[in-house]
Tab-separated table of C-alpha atoms and ligand atoms in Angstrom:
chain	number	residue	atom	x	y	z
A	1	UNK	CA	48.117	-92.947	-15.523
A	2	UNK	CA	49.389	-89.933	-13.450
A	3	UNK	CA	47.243	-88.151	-11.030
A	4	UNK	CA	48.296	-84.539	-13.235
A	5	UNK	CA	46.875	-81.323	-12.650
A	6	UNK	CA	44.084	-79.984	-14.634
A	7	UNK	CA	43.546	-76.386	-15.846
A	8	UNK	CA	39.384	-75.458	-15.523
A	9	UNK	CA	37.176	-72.724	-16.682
A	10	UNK	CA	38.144	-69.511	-14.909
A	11	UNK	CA	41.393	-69.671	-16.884
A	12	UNK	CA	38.661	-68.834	-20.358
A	13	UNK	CA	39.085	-64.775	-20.662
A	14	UNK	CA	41.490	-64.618	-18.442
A	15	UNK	CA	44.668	-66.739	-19.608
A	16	UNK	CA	48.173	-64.519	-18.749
A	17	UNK	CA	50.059	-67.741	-18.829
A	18	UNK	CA	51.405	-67.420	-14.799
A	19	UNK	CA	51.451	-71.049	-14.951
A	20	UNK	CA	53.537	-71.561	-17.550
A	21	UNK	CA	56.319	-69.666	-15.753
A	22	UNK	CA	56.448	-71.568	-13.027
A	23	UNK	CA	55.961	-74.717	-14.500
A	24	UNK	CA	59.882	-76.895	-14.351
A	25	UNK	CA	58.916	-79.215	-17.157
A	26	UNK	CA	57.523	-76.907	-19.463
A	27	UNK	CA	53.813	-79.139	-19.811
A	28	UNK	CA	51.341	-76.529	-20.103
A	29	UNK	CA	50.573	-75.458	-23.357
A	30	UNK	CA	47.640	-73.778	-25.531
A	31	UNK	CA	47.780	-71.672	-28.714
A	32	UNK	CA	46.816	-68.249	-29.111
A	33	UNK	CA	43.484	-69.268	-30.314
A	34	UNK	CA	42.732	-71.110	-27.696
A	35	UNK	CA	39.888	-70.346	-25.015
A	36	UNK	CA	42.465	-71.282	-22.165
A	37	UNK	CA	45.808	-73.416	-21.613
A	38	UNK	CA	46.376	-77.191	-20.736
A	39	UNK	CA	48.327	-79.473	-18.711
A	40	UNK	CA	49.723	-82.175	-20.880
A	41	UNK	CA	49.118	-85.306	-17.668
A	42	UNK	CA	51.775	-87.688	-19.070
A	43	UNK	CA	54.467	-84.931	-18.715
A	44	UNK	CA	52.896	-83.074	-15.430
A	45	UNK	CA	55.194	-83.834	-12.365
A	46	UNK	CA	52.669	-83.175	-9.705
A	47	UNK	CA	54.754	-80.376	-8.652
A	48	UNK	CA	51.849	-78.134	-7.944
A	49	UNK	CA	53.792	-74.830	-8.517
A	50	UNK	CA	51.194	-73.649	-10.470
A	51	UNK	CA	48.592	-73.720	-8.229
A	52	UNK	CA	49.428	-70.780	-6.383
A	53	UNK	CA	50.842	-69.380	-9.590
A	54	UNK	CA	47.281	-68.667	-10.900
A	55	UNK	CA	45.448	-65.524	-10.390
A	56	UNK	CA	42.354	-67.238	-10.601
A	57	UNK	CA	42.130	-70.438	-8.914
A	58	UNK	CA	41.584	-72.370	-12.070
A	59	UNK	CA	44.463	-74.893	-11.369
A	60	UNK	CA	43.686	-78.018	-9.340
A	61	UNK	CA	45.085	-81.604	-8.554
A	62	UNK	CA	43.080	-84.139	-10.702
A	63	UNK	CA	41.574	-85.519	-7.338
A	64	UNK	CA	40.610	-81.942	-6.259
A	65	UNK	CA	38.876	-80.925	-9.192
A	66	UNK	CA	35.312	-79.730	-8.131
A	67	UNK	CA	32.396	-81.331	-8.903
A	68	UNK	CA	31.129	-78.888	-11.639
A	69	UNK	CA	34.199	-78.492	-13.448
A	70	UNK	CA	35.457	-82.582	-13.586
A	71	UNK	CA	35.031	-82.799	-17.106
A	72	UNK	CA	37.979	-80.538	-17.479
A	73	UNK	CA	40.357	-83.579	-16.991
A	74	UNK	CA	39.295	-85.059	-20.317
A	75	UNK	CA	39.630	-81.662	-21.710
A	76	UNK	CA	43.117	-81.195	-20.630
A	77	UNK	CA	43.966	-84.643	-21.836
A	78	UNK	CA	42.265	-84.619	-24.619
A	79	UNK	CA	44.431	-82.007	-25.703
A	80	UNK	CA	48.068	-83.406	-25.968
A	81	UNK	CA	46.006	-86.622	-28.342
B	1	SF4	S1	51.806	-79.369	-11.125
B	1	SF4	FE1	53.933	-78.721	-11.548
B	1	SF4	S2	54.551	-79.981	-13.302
B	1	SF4	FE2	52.306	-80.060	-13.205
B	1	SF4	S3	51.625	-78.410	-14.528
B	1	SF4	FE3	51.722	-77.565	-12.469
B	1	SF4	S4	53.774	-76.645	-12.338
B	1	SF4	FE4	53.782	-78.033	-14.108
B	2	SF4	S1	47.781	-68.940	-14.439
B	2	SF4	FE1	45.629	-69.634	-14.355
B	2	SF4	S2	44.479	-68.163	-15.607
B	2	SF4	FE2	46.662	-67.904	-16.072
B	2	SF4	S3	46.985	-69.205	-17.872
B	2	SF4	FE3	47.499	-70.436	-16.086
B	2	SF4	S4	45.606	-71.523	-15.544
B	2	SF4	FE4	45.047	-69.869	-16.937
């Protein structure tokens, strides 16, 4: 499995979709209805464009993920199954 980069909880309310500009294979994705967006990990290049993309500091590599906030991996995952 790819390391990936995982989306976490400061994107909720704030969501303006930086990331997704940046992003050169297109793998971050959420609906409207969404609370926030995810990075698909099978399709994430470990580019880490969007890191500094985000206003908010709610992108980090899968290994950097802090402590509180490592359950988000599943939760980006989970999405794209
Ligand atoms: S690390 Fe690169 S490929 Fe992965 S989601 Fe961010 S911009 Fe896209
Ligand atoms: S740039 Fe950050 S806050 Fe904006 S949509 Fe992407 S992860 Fe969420």
């Amino acid at each position: 499995m790819a390391v990936g980069y995982v989306i976490t909880e400061p994107c909720i309310g704030t969501k303006d979709k930086s990331c997704v500009d940046v992003c050169p294979v297109d793998c971050i994705h959420g609906a409207e209805t969404d609370p926030q967006l995810y990075i698909d990990p099978e399709v994430c290049i470990d580019c880490g464009a969007c890191v500094s993309a985000c206003p908010v500091e709610a992108i980090y590599a899968d290994s950097d993920v802090p402590e509180t906030w490592k359950h988000y991996t599943a939760i980006n995952a989970d999405y794209f199954k």
